[in-house]
Short mmCIF file of N, CA and C in Angstrom, two decimals:
data_model
loop_
_atom_site.label_atom_id
_atom_site.label_comp_id
_atom_site.label_asym_id
_atom_site.label_seq_id
_atom_site.Cartn_x
_atom_site.Cartn_y
_atom_site.Cartn_z
N MET A 834 90.27 108.31 110.34
CA MET A 834 91.01 108.80 109.20
C MET A 834 90.19 108.61 107.93
N GLN A 835 90.14 109.62 107.08
CA GLN A 835 89.40 109.52 105.83
C GLN A 835 90.20 108.72 104.81
N GLY A 836 89.52 108.23 103.75
CA GLY A 836 90.14 107.38 102.74
C GLY A 836 91.43 107.91 102.17
N ASP A 837 91.42 109.18 101.70
CA ASP A 837 92.64 109.75 101.11
C ASP A 837 93.75 109.88 102.14
N ARG A 838 93.39 110.26 103.36
CA ARG A 838 94.39 110.42 104.42
C ARG A 838 94.96 109.07 104.83
N ARG A 839 94.14 108.02 104.81
CA ARG A 839 94.63 106.68 105.16
C ARG A 839 95.67 106.22 104.14
N GLY A 840 95.35 106.40 102.86
CA GLY A 840 96.30 106.03 101.80
C GLY A 840 97.57 106.85 101.88
N ALA A 841 97.43 108.15 102.16
CA ALA A 841 98.59 109.02 102.28
C ALA A 841 99.44 108.61 103.48
N ALA A 842 98.78 108.24 104.58
CA ALA A 842 99.51 107.79 105.77
C ALA A 842 100.27 106.50 105.47
N LEU A 843 99.64 105.59 104.74
CA LEU A 843 100.33 104.35 104.33
C LEU A 843 101.55 104.67 103.48
N GLU A 844 101.38 105.56 102.52
CA GLU A 844 102.50 105.95 101.66
C GLU A 844 103.64 106.54 102.49
N ALA A 845 103.30 107.37 103.46
CA ALA A 845 104.33 108.01 104.29
C ALA A 845 105.14 106.97 105.05
N VAL A 846 104.47 105.97 105.59
CA VAL A 846 105.18 104.93 106.32
C VAL A 846 106.02 104.09 105.37
N LEU A 847 105.43 103.71 104.24
CA LEU A 847 106.14 102.86 103.27
C LEU A 847 107.36 103.56 102.67
N MET A 848 107.35 104.88 102.64
CA MET A 848 108.49 105.62 102.08
C MET A 848 109.73 105.51 102.96
N VAL A 849 109.57 105.20 104.24
CA VAL A 849 110.72 105.19 105.14
C VAL A 849 111.19 103.79 105.52
N VAL A 850 110.50 102.75 105.06
CA VAL A 850 110.90 101.40 105.43
C VAL A 850 112.03 100.92 104.52
N ASP A 851 112.91 100.10 105.08
CA ASP A 851 114.00 99.55 104.29
C ASP A 851 113.84 98.04 104.08
N GLN A 852 112.72 97.50 104.55
CA GLN A 852 112.40 96.10 104.32
C GLN A 852 110.88 95.98 104.29
N PRO A 853 110.34 94.94 103.68
CA PRO A 853 108.89 94.80 103.60
C PRO A 853 108.24 94.80 104.99
N VAL A 854 107.08 95.47 105.08
CA VAL A 854 106.34 95.60 106.33
C VAL A 854 105.00 94.89 106.16
N SER A 855 104.66 94.06 107.11
CA SER A 855 103.41 93.30 107.02
C SER A 855 102.20 94.23 107.14
N SER A 856 101.08 93.78 106.59
CA SER A 856 99.86 94.57 106.68
C SER A 856 99.41 94.66 108.14
N ALA A 857 99.72 93.64 108.95
CA ALA A 857 99.38 93.68 110.37
C ALA A 857 100.15 94.80 111.07
N GLU A 858 101.44 94.95 110.76
CA GLU A 858 102.24 96.02 111.35
C GLU A 858 101.71 97.39 110.92
N LEU A 859 101.39 97.49 109.63
CA LEU A 859 100.86 98.76 109.12
C LEU A 859 99.52 99.08 109.78
N ALA A 860 98.68 98.07 109.94
CA ALA A 860 97.38 98.27 110.58
C ALA A 860 97.55 98.75 112.01
N ALA A 861 98.48 98.14 112.74
CA ALA A 861 98.73 98.55 114.12
C ALA A 861 99.26 99.99 114.17
N THR A 862 100.15 100.33 113.25
CA THR A 862 100.71 101.68 113.22
C THR A 862 99.64 102.72 112.94
N LEU A 863 98.75 102.43 111.99
CA LEU A 863 97.71 103.38 111.59
C LEU A 863 96.44 103.26 112.42
N GLU A 864 96.44 102.25 113.32
CA GLU A 864 95.26 101.98 114.15
C GLU A 864 94.01 101.79 113.30
N LEU A 865 94.16 100.91 112.29
CA LEU A 865 93.07 100.55 111.39
C LEU A 865 92.94 99.04 111.36
N PRO A 866 91.76 98.52 111.00
CA PRO A 866 91.62 97.07 110.86
C PRO A 866 92.50 96.56 109.71
N GLU A 867 93.10 95.38 109.89
CA GLU A 867 94.00 94.83 108.88
C GLU A 867 93.34 94.65 107.52
N PRO A 868 92.08 94.13 107.45
CA PRO A 868 91.45 93.99 106.13
C PRO A 868 91.32 95.33 105.39
N GLU A 869 91.09 96.39 106.14
CA GLU A 869 91.00 97.72 105.54
C GLU A 869 92.35 98.15 104.99
N VAL A 870 93.41 97.87 105.74
CA VAL A 870 94.76 98.21 105.30
C VAL A 870 95.12 97.40 104.06
N GLU A 871 94.78 96.11 104.05
CA GLU A 871 95.03 95.26 102.87
C GLU A 871 94.35 95.84 101.64
N GLU A 872 93.11 96.26 101.81
CA GLU A 872 92.35 96.85 100.69
C GLU A 872 93.00 98.14 100.21
N LEU A 873 93.43 98.97 101.15
CA LEU A 873 94.12 100.21 100.79
C LEU A 873 95.43 99.93 100.04
N LEU A 874 96.19 98.93 100.51
CA LEU A 874 97.45 98.58 99.87
C LEU A 874 97.23 98.10 98.44
N ARG A 875 96.25 97.22 98.27
CA ARG A 875 95.94 96.73 96.91
C ARG A 875 95.48 97.88 96.01
N GLY A 876 94.70 98.80 96.58
CA GLY A 876 94.24 99.96 95.82
C GLY A 876 95.39 100.86 95.40
N LEU A 877 96.31 101.12 96.33
CA LEU A 877 97.48 101.94 95.99
C LEU A 877 98.32 101.26 94.91
N ALA A 878 98.53 99.94 95.05
CA ALA A 878 99.33 99.21 94.05
C ALA A 878 98.68 99.32 92.68
N ALA A 879 97.36 99.16 92.61
CA ALA A 879 96.64 99.25 91.33
C ALA A 879 96.73 100.68 90.77
N GLU A 880 96.63 101.66 91.65
CA GLU A 880 96.71 103.06 91.23
C GLU A 880 98.07 103.37 90.60
N TYR A 881 99.15 102.89 91.23
CA TYR A 881 100.49 103.12 90.69
C TYR A 881 100.68 102.41 89.36
N ASP A 882 100.13 101.20 89.26
CA ASP A 882 100.23 100.45 88.00
C ASP A 882 99.49 101.19 86.89
N ALA A 883 98.29 101.63 87.18
CA ALA A 883 97.47 102.31 86.17
C ALA A 883 98.12 103.62 85.72
N ALA A 884 98.79 104.30 86.64
CA ALA A 884 99.43 105.58 86.31
C ALA A 884 100.77 105.39 85.61
N GLY A 885 101.29 104.15 85.60
CA GLY A 885 102.58 103.90 84.94
C GLY A 885 103.74 104.58 85.66
N ARG A 886 103.67 104.65 86.99
CA ARG A 886 104.72 105.30 87.77
C ARG A 886 106.04 104.56 87.63
N GLY A 887 107.12 105.18 88.02
CA GLY A 887 108.45 104.57 87.96
C GLY A 887 108.70 103.62 89.12
N PHE A 888 107.75 103.53 90.01
CA PHE A 888 107.83 102.62 91.14
C PHE A 888 106.54 101.83 91.24
N GLU A 889 106.61 100.77 92.02
CA GLU A 889 105.42 99.96 92.26
C GLU A 889 105.39 99.53 93.71
N LEU A 890 104.22 99.20 94.19
CA LEU A 890 104.04 98.70 95.55
C LEU A 890 103.80 97.21 95.43
N ARG A 891 104.70 96.44 96.06
CA ARG A 891 104.63 94.98 95.94
C ARG A 891 104.53 94.33 97.30
N SER A 892 103.87 93.17 97.32
CA SER A 892 103.85 92.32 98.49
C SER A 892 104.92 91.25 98.27
N VAL A 893 105.99 91.31 99.08
CA VAL A 893 107.12 90.41 98.93
C VAL A 893 107.62 90.01 100.32
N ALA A 894 107.99 88.75 100.48
CA ALA A 894 108.57 88.25 101.73
C ALA A 894 107.70 88.56 102.94
N GLY A 895 106.40 88.44 102.77
CA GLY A 895 105.47 88.61 103.88
C GLY A 895 105.17 90.05 104.24
N GLY A 896 105.53 91.00 103.37
CA GLY A 896 105.26 92.40 103.66
C GLY A 896 105.17 93.24 102.41
N TRP A 897 104.91 94.51 102.60
CA TRP A 897 104.74 95.45 101.49
C TRP A 897 105.88 96.46 101.48
N ARG A 898 106.27 96.85 100.27
CA ARG A 898 107.35 97.81 100.12
C ARG A 898 107.32 98.40 98.72
N PHE A 899 107.86 99.62 98.58
CA PHE A 899 108.00 100.23 97.27
C PHE A 899 109.24 99.67 96.58
N TYR A 900 109.14 99.46 95.28
CA TYR A 900 110.26 99.00 94.45
C TYR A 900 110.24 99.80 93.16
N SER A 901 111.42 99.96 92.57
CA SER A 901 111.44 100.56 91.24
C SER A 901 110.93 99.52 90.26
N ARG A 902 110.35 99.98 89.19
CA ARG A 902 109.79 99.07 88.19
C ARG A 902 110.91 98.33 87.47
N PRO A 903 110.67 97.05 87.15
CA PRO A 903 111.70 96.24 86.47
C PRO A 903 112.20 96.85 85.16
N GLU A 904 111.35 97.56 84.44
CA GLU A 904 111.81 98.13 83.16
C GLU A 904 112.84 99.24 83.35
N PHE A 905 113.00 99.72 84.57
CA PHE A 905 114.00 100.75 84.85
C PHE A 905 115.21 100.19 85.60
N ALA A 906 115.31 98.87 85.67
CA ALA A 906 116.38 98.21 86.43
C ALA A 906 117.77 98.65 85.97
N ASP A 907 117.97 98.76 84.66
CA ASP A 907 119.30 99.16 84.16
C ASP A 907 119.66 100.57 84.62
N ILE A 908 118.72 101.47 84.56
CA ILE A 908 118.98 102.86 84.95
C ILE A 908 119.24 102.93 86.45
N VAL A 909 118.41 102.28 87.24
CA VAL A 909 118.56 102.30 88.69
C VAL A 909 119.87 101.63 89.09
N SER A 910 120.16 100.50 88.47
CA SER A 910 121.39 99.78 88.76
C SER A 910 122.61 100.65 88.47
N HIS A 911 122.58 101.33 87.34
CA HIS A 911 123.69 102.21 86.98
C HIS A 911 123.85 103.32 88.01
N TYR A 912 122.73 103.90 88.44
CA TYR A 912 122.77 104.96 89.44
C TYR A 912 123.31 104.46 90.78
N VAL A 913 122.80 103.33 91.25
CA VAL A 913 123.17 102.81 92.56
C VAL A 913 124.62 102.31 92.57
N LEU A 914 124.99 101.55 91.56
CA LEU A 914 126.31 100.93 91.57
C LEU A 914 127.41 101.82 91.04
N GLU A 915 127.08 102.70 90.11
CA GLU A 915 128.07 103.58 89.48
C GLU A 915 129.35 102.83 89.15
N GLY A 916 129.17 101.70 88.47
CA GLY A 916 130.31 100.94 88.00
C GLY A 916 130.89 99.96 89.00
N GLN A 917 130.44 100.00 90.25
CA GLN A 917 130.96 99.06 91.25
C GLN A 917 130.13 97.79 91.21
N THR A 918 130.79 96.67 91.38
CA THR A 918 130.04 95.42 91.43
C THR A 918 130.23 94.77 92.79
N ALA A 919 129.15 94.25 93.30
CA ALA A 919 129.19 93.55 94.58
C ALA A 919 128.53 92.19 94.37
N ARG A 920 128.96 91.52 93.34
CA ARG A 920 128.35 90.26 92.97
C ARG A 920 128.91 89.12 93.79
N LEU A 921 128.09 88.08 93.90
CA LEU A 921 128.53 86.87 94.60
C LEU A 921 129.40 86.03 93.67
N THR A 922 130.35 85.35 94.24
CA THR A 922 131.19 84.45 93.47
C THR A 922 130.37 83.23 93.06
N GLN A 923 130.89 82.46 92.14
CA GLN A 923 130.22 81.23 91.72
C GLN A 923 130.04 80.29 92.92
N ALA A 924 131.08 80.19 93.76
CA ALA A 924 131.00 79.33 94.95
C ALA A 924 129.89 79.80 95.89
N ALA A 925 129.76 81.11 96.07
CA ALA A 925 128.72 81.65 96.94
C ALA A 925 127.33 81.39 96.35
N LEU A 926 127.19 81.56 95.04
CA LEU A 926 125.90 81.30 94.39
C LEU A 926 125.50 79.83 94.52
N GLU A 927 126.46 78.94 94.32
CA GLU A 927 126.17 77.50 94.45
C GLU A 927 125.78 77.14 95.87
N THR A 928 126.52 77.68 96.84
CA THR A 928 126.22 77.42 98.25
C THR A 928 124.85 77.98 98.62
N LEU A 929 124.56 79.18 98.16
CA LEU A 929 123.27 79.80 98.42
C LEU A 929 122.13 78.96 97.83
N ALA A 930 122.34 78.43 96.64
CA ALA A 930 121.32 77.59 96.00
C ALA A 930 121.07 76.32 96.82
N VAL A 931 122.13 75.70 97.29
CA VAL A 931 121.98 74.48 98.10
C VAL A 931 121.19 74.80 99.37
N ILE A 932 121.54 75.89 100.03
CA ILE A 932 120.85 76.26 101.26
C ILE A 932 119.38 76.59 100.96
N ALA A 933 119.14 77.34 99.89
CA ALA A 933 117.77 77.72 99.55
C ALA A 933 116.88 76.51 99.29
N TYR A 934 117.41 75.53 98.57
CA TYR A 934 116.60 74.37 98.20
C TYR A 934 116.56 73.29 99.28
N ARG A 935 117.52 73.26 100.20
CA ARG A 935 117.59 72.18 101.19
C ARG A 935 117.30 72.65 102.61
N GLN A 936 116.98 73.91 102.81
CA GLN A 936 116.87 74.46 104.15
C GLN A 936 115.78 73.84 105.00
N PRO A 937 115.95 73.85 106.32
CA PRO A 937 117.18 74.20 107.03
C PRO A 937 118.21 73.08 106.87
N VAL A 938 119.45 73.47 106.69
CA VAL A 938 120.49 72.50 106.37
C VAL A 938 121.77 72.83 107.13
N PRO A 939 122.46 71.79 107.65
CA PRO A 939 123.74 72.06 108.32
C PRO A 939 124.85 72.32 107.29
N ARG A 940 125.85 73.04 107.69
CA ARG A 940 126.98 73.37 106.81
C ARG A 940 127.63 72.10 106.27
N SER A 941 127.70 71.04 107.08
CA SER A 941 128.33 69.80 106.64
C SER A 941 127.58 69.18 105.46
N ARG A 942 126.26 69.29 105.45
CA ARG A 942 125.46 68.75 104.33
C ARG A 942 125.71 69.57 103.07
N VAL A 943 125.80 70.90 103.23
CA VAL A 943 126.10 71.77 102.08
C VAL A 943 127.46 71.40 101.51
N ALA A 944 128.44 71.20 102.40
CA ALA A 944 129.79 70.82 101.96
C ALA A 944 129.78 69.48 101.25
N ALA A 945 128.99 68.53 101.76
CA ALA A 945 128.91 67.20 101.13
C ALA A 945 128.29 67.30 99.74
N ILE A 946 127.29 68.11 99.59
CA ILE A 946 126.63 68.27 98.28
C ILE A 946 127.56 68.97 97.30
N ARG A 947 128.24 70.02 97.76
CA ARG A 947 129.14 70.77 96.87
C ARG A 947 130.48 70.08 96.69
N GLY A 948 130.88 69.25 97.65
CA GLY A 948 132.16 68.55 97.53
C GLY A 948 133.36 69.38 97.91
N VAL A 949 133.14 70.51 98.58
CA VAL A 949 134.23 71.37 99.03
C VAL A 949 133.86 71.97 100.38
N ASN A 950 134.85 72.51 101.08
CA ASN A 950 134.62 73.19 102.34
C ASN A 950 133.87 74.50 102.06
N VAL A 951 132.80 74.75 102.81
CA VAL A 951 131.99 75.94 102.56
C VAL A 951 131.97 76.91 103.74
N ASP A 952 132.85 76.70 104.71
CA ASP A 952 132.85 77.54 105.92
C ASP A 952 132.92 79.03 105.60
N SER A 953 133.92 79.44 104.83
CA SER A 953 134.09 80.87 104.55
C SER A 953 132.95 81.41 103.67
N VAL A 954 132.46 80.58 102.77
CA VAL A 954 131.37 81.02 101.89
C VAL A 954 130.11 81.25 102.72
N VAL A 955 129.82 80.33 103.65
CA VAL A 955 128.63 80.49 104.50
C VAL A 955 128.78 81.76 105.35
N ARG A 956 129.97 82.01 105.88
CA ARG A 956 130.19 83.24 106.65
C ARG A 956 129.91 84.48 105.79
N THR A 957 130.35 84.45 104.54
CA THR A 957 130.10 85.57 103.63
C THR A 957 128.60 85.76 103.42
N LEU A 958 127.89 84.67 103.19
CA LEU A 958 126.44 84.76 102.97
C LEU A 958 125.72 85.27 104.20
N VAL A 959 126.18 84.86 105.38
CA VAL A 959 125.59 85.35 106.64
C VAL A 959 125.87 86.85 106.77
N SER A 960 127.12 87.26 106.49
CA SER A 960 127.48 88.67 106.64
C SER A 960 126.72 89.57 105.66
N ARG A 961 126.35 89.03 104.52
CA ARG A 961 125.57 89.79 103.53
C ARG A 961 124.07 89.74 103.80
N GLY A 962 123.68 88.99 104.83
CA GLY A 962 122.28 88.95 105.21
C GLY A 962 121.40 88.06 104.36
N LEU A 963 122.03 87.18 103.57
CA LEU A 963 121.26 86.29 102.70
C LEU A 963 120.91 84.97 103.37
N VAL A 964 121.70 84.60 104.39
CA VAL A 964 121.54 83.33 105.09
C VAL A 964 121.63 83.62 106.59
N GLU A 965 120.90 82.83 107.39
CA GLU A 965 120.94 83.00 108.83
C GLU A 965 120.88 81.64 109.52
N GLU A 966 121.27 81.62 110.78
CA GLU A 966 121.17 80.40 111.57
C GLU A 966 119.70 80.12 111.84
N ALA A 967 119.35 78.82 111.81
CA ALA A 967 117.96 78.42 111.99
C ALA A 967 117.83 77.37 113.07
N GLY A 968 118.65 77.48 114.11
CA GLY A 968 118.61 76.50 115.19
C GLY A 968 119.68 75.44 115.02
N THR A 969 119.48 74.32 115.73
CA THR A 969 120.45 73.23 115.65
C THR A 969 119.76 71.92 115.32
N ASP A 970 120.51 71.03 114.68
CA ASP A 970 120.01 69.70 114.35
C ASP A 970 119.90 68.92 115.65
N PRO A 971 118.71 68.36 115.95
CA PRO A 971 118.54 67.65 117.22
C PRO A 971 119.43 66.42 117.37
N GLU A 972 119.79 65.79 116.25
CA GLU A 972 120.62 64.59 116.31
C GLU A 972 122.10 64.90 116.45
N SER A 973 122.59 65.82 115.63
CA SER A 973 124.03 66.08 115.61
C SER A 973 124.44 67.33 116.38
N GLY A 974 123.51 68.21 116.64
CA GLY A 974 123.84 69.47 117.30
C GLY A 974 124.43 70.50 116.37
N ALA A 975 124.51 70.18 115.06
CA ALA A 975 125.07 71.10 114.07
C ALA A 975 124.14 72.29 113.88
N ILE A 976 124.73 73.44 113.61
CA ILE A 976 123.94 74.64 113.33
C ILE A 976 123.29 74.47 111.96
N LEU A 977 122.00 74.78 111.89
CA LEU A 977 121.25 74.72 110.64
C LEU A 977 121.18 76.12 110.04
N TYR A 978 121.19 76.18 108.71
CA TYR A 978 121.12 77.47 108.01
C TYR A 978 119.90 77.51 107.10
N GLN A 979 119.37 78.71 106.96
CA GLN A 979 118.24 78.95 106.06
C GLN A 979 118.41 80.32 105.42
N THR A 980 117.66 80.56 104.37
CA THR A 980 117.70 81.86 103.72
C THR A 980 116.90 82.85 104.55
N THR A 981 117.16 84.14 104.32
CA THR A 981 116.50 85.20 105.08
C THR A 981 115.40 85.85 104.26
N SER A 982 114.63 86.70 104.92
CA SER A 982 113.61 87.46 104.19
C SER A 982 114.28 88.43 103.22
N TYR A 983 115.50 88.87 103.54
CA TYR A 983 116.25 89.73 102.61
C TYR A 983 116.55 88.99 101.32
N PHE A 984 116.89 87.70 101.42
CA PHE A 984 117.12 86.86 100.25
C PHE A 984 115.85 86.83 99.40
N LEU A 985 114.70 86.58 100.03
CA LEU A 985 113.43 86.54 99.30
C LEU A 985 113.16 87.89 98.64
N GLU A 986 113.41 88.95 99.39
CA GLU A 986 113.19 90.29 98.88
C GLU A 986 114.06 90.56 97.65
N ARG A 987 115.34 90.19 97.71
CA ARG A 987 116.26 90.41 96.59
C ARG A 987 115.82 89.64 95.35
N LEU A 988 115.21 88.45 95.56
CA LEU A 988 114.72 87.67 94.43
C LEU A 988 113.34 88.12 93.98
N GLY A 989 112.67 88.91 94.80
CA GLY A 989 111.32 89.38 94.48
C GLY A 989 110.27 88.30 94.61
N ILE A 990 110.46 87.40 95.57
CA ILE A 990 109.48 86.33 95.79
C ILE A 990 108.99 86.38 97.23
N GLY A 991 107.85 85.74 97.47
CA GLY A 991 107.26 85.76 98.79
C GLY A 991 107.72 84.64 99.70
N SER A 992 108.12 83.52 99.12
CA SER A 992 108.58 82.39 99.93
C SER A 992 109.46 81.49 99.07
N VAL A 993 110.19 80.58 99.73
CA VAL A 993 111.05 79.67 98.98
C VAL A 993 110.24 78.71 98.13
N ALA A 994 108.95 78.57 98.44
CA ALA A 994 108.09 77.72 97.61
C ALA A 994 107.99 78.25 96.18
N GLU A 995 108.28 79.53 96.00
CA GLU A 995 108.22 80.16 94.67
C GLU A 995 109.52 80.01 93.88
N LEU A 996 110.54 79.40 94.48
CA LEU A 996 111.79 79.17 93.74
C LEU A 996 111.49 78.26 92.56
N PRO A 997 112.20 78.43 91.45
CA PRO A 997 111.99 77.54 90.31
C PRO A 997 112.28 76.08 90.69
N ARG A 998 111.54 75.18 90.12
CA ARG A 998 111.75 73.75 90.39
C ARG A 998 113.04 73.29 89.73
N LEU A 999 113.78 72.44 90.45
CA LEU A 999 115.00 71.88 89.89
C LEU A 999 114.63 70.85 88.84
N SER A 1000 115.37 70.82 87.79
CA SER A 1000 115.11 69.87 86.73
C SER A 1000 115.36 68.44 87.20
N PRO A 1001 114.48 67.51 86.86
CA PRO A 1001 114.72 66.12 87.25
C PRO A 1001 115.90 65.51 86.47
N HIS A 1002 116.43 66.25 85.51
CA HIS A 1002 117.52 65.74 84.68
C HIS A 1002 118.89 66.22 85.13
N LEU A 1003 118.96 66.86 86.29
CA LEU A 1003 120.25 67.31 86.77
C LEU A 1003 121.13 66.12 87.09
N PRO A 1004 122.39 66.18 86.72
CA PRO A 1004 123.28 65.06 87.04
C PRO A 1004 123.44 64.93 88.55
N GLY A 1005 123.42 63.70 89.02
CA GLY A 1005 123.65 63.44 90.42
C GLY A 1005 122.41 63.53 91.29
N LEU A 1006 121.25 63.83 90.71
CA LEU A 1006 120.04 63.99 91.50
C LEU A 1006 119.63 62.67 92.15
N ASP A 1007 119.83 61.56 91.47
CA ASP A 1007 119.50 60.26 92.05
C ASP A 1007 120.36 59.97 93.27
N GLU A 1008 121.66 60.28 93.17
CA GLU A 1008 122.56 60.06 94.29
C GLU A 1008 122.18 60.95 95.47
N LEU A 1009 121.75 62.17 95.18
CA LEU A 1009 121.34 63.09 96.22
C LEU A 1009 120.12 62.56 96.96
N ALA A 1010 119.16 62.03 96.22
CA ALA A 1010 117.95 61.46 96.83
C ALA A 1010 118.32 60.24 97.67
N ALA A 1011 119.24 59.42 97.18
CA ALA A 1011 119.65 58.24 97.92
C ALA A 1011 120.34 58.63 99.24
N MET A 1012 121.16 59.70 99.20
CA MET A 1012 121.82 60.18 100.41
C MET A 1012 120.78 60.64 101.44
N GLU A 1013 119.73 61.28 100.96
CA GLU A 1013 118.69 61.76 101.87
C GLU A 1013 117.96 60.60 102.54
N LEU A 1014 117.75 59.52 101.79
CA LEU A 1014 117.06 58.35 102.35
C LEU A 1014 117.91 57.69 103.44
N GLU A 1015 119.22 57.79 103.30
CA GLU A 1015 120.13 57.20 104.28
C GLU A 1015 120.16 58.00 105.57
N ARG A 1016 119.81 59.25 105.52
CA ARG A 1016 119.84 60.13 106.71
C ARG A 1016 118.93 59.74 107.76
#
């Protein structure tokens, strides 16, 4: 495949994906070496940036995908939602934060940290694809939960290591650390 055709083939595949696709998967699909595909992807991303297109090609959650540019978020949001909101409740956001920062974590630990029953909230997060089961705790047999690649994608980050650091001044942080030492 020639250079222009390789880039066009990459674009064609990326136009139909609904989640980030790894460069290894793209390389296998196009039957090209992965380093060559990586170079093509970076080149396409730079080309779109230089042209000021309404979309960009980003590497997120271990793969590549097209996204609308952040400066058009209000317009795209208005078009997609048309006045409908599908926002998470405060309880869901708090539960999601605990899972994101403590993963993999059993539901009982999330409930202990939040101080309330989180069963229905965790089910909601699982049904929305933001949280998934991550095996079982070897000691207690409890199901462990972790965030999904969809969660990373929605935040626009590549891994949970990119989450903002929690402030050392949060109330109760010392008690939380002490509880962890007791575990």
